[in-house]
Coordinates of C-alpha atoms in Angstrom, one line a residue:
M1 CA 7.8 -8.8 -10.5
C2 CA 6.0 -9.5 -7.2
E3 CA 2.4 -8.2 -7.3
I4 CA 0.7 -6.9 -4.1
P5 CA -2.6 -8.8 -3.7
E6 CA -5.7 -6.6 -3.8
W7 CA -7.0 -8.0 -0.5
M8 CA -4.0 -6.5 1.2
W9 CA -5.2 -2.9 0.9
R10 CA -8.2 -0.7 0.8
L11 CA -8.1 2.5 -1.3
R12 CA -10.0 5.6 -0.4
S13 CA -10.2 8.7 -2.6
K14 CA -9.1 11.6 -0.4
G15 CA -7.0 14.7 -1.0
E16 CA -4.9 14.0 2.1
A17 CA -1.4 12.8 2.9
L18 CA -0.5 9.2 2.4
L19 CA -1.0 7.0 5.4
L20 CA 1.3 3.9 5.6
S21 CA 1.1 0.9 7.8
L22 CA 4.1 -1.0 6.6
H23 CA 5.5 -2.8 9.6
K24 CA 7.0 -6.1 8.6
Y25 CA 4.7 -7.0 5.7
F26 CA 6.6 -5.6 2.8
R27 CA 10.1 -6.9 2.2
H28 CA 10.3 -5.7 -1.4
W29 CA 10.6 -2.0 -0.6
E30 CA 11.6 -1.1 -4.1
I31 CA 8.4 -2.6 -5.6
F32 CA 6.2 -1.1 -2.9
S33 CA 7.7 2.4 -3.1
D34 CA 7.2 2.3 -6.9
V35 CA 3.5 1.5 -6.4
L36 CA 3.2 4.3 -3.7
E37 CA 4.8 6.8 -6.0
R38 CA 2.2 6.1 -8.7
F39 CA -0.7 6.5 -6.2
Q40 CA 0.8 9.7 -4.7
Q41 CA 0.7 11.3 -8.2
K42 CA -3.0 10.7 -8.2
N43 CA -3.6 12.1 -4.7
I44 CA -4.9 8.8 -3.4
Y45 CA -5.0 8.0 0.3
I46 CA -3.9 4.5 1.0
E47 CA -4.6 2.5 4.1
L48 CA -3.1 -0.9 4.3
E49 CA -4.8 -3.7 6.2
V50 CA -2.7 -6.8 6.0
Y51 CA -4.0 -10.1 7.4
Y52 CA -0.8 -12.0 6.6
N53 CA -0.4 -13.5 10.1
S54 CA -4.0 -14.8 10.2
L55 CA -3.8 -16.9 7.0

């Protein structure tokens, strides 16, 4: 299973809707959607900041 590196995202505890900035960074949608589902159950607001192109 492909793990999503921690540096790819910043988590903030908020009781708000989930904000996604997926664009072209996540090709493994099944894996990512599974992760999102787990976070949504905990009411966590996720903002992704991916610096893939600058590496």
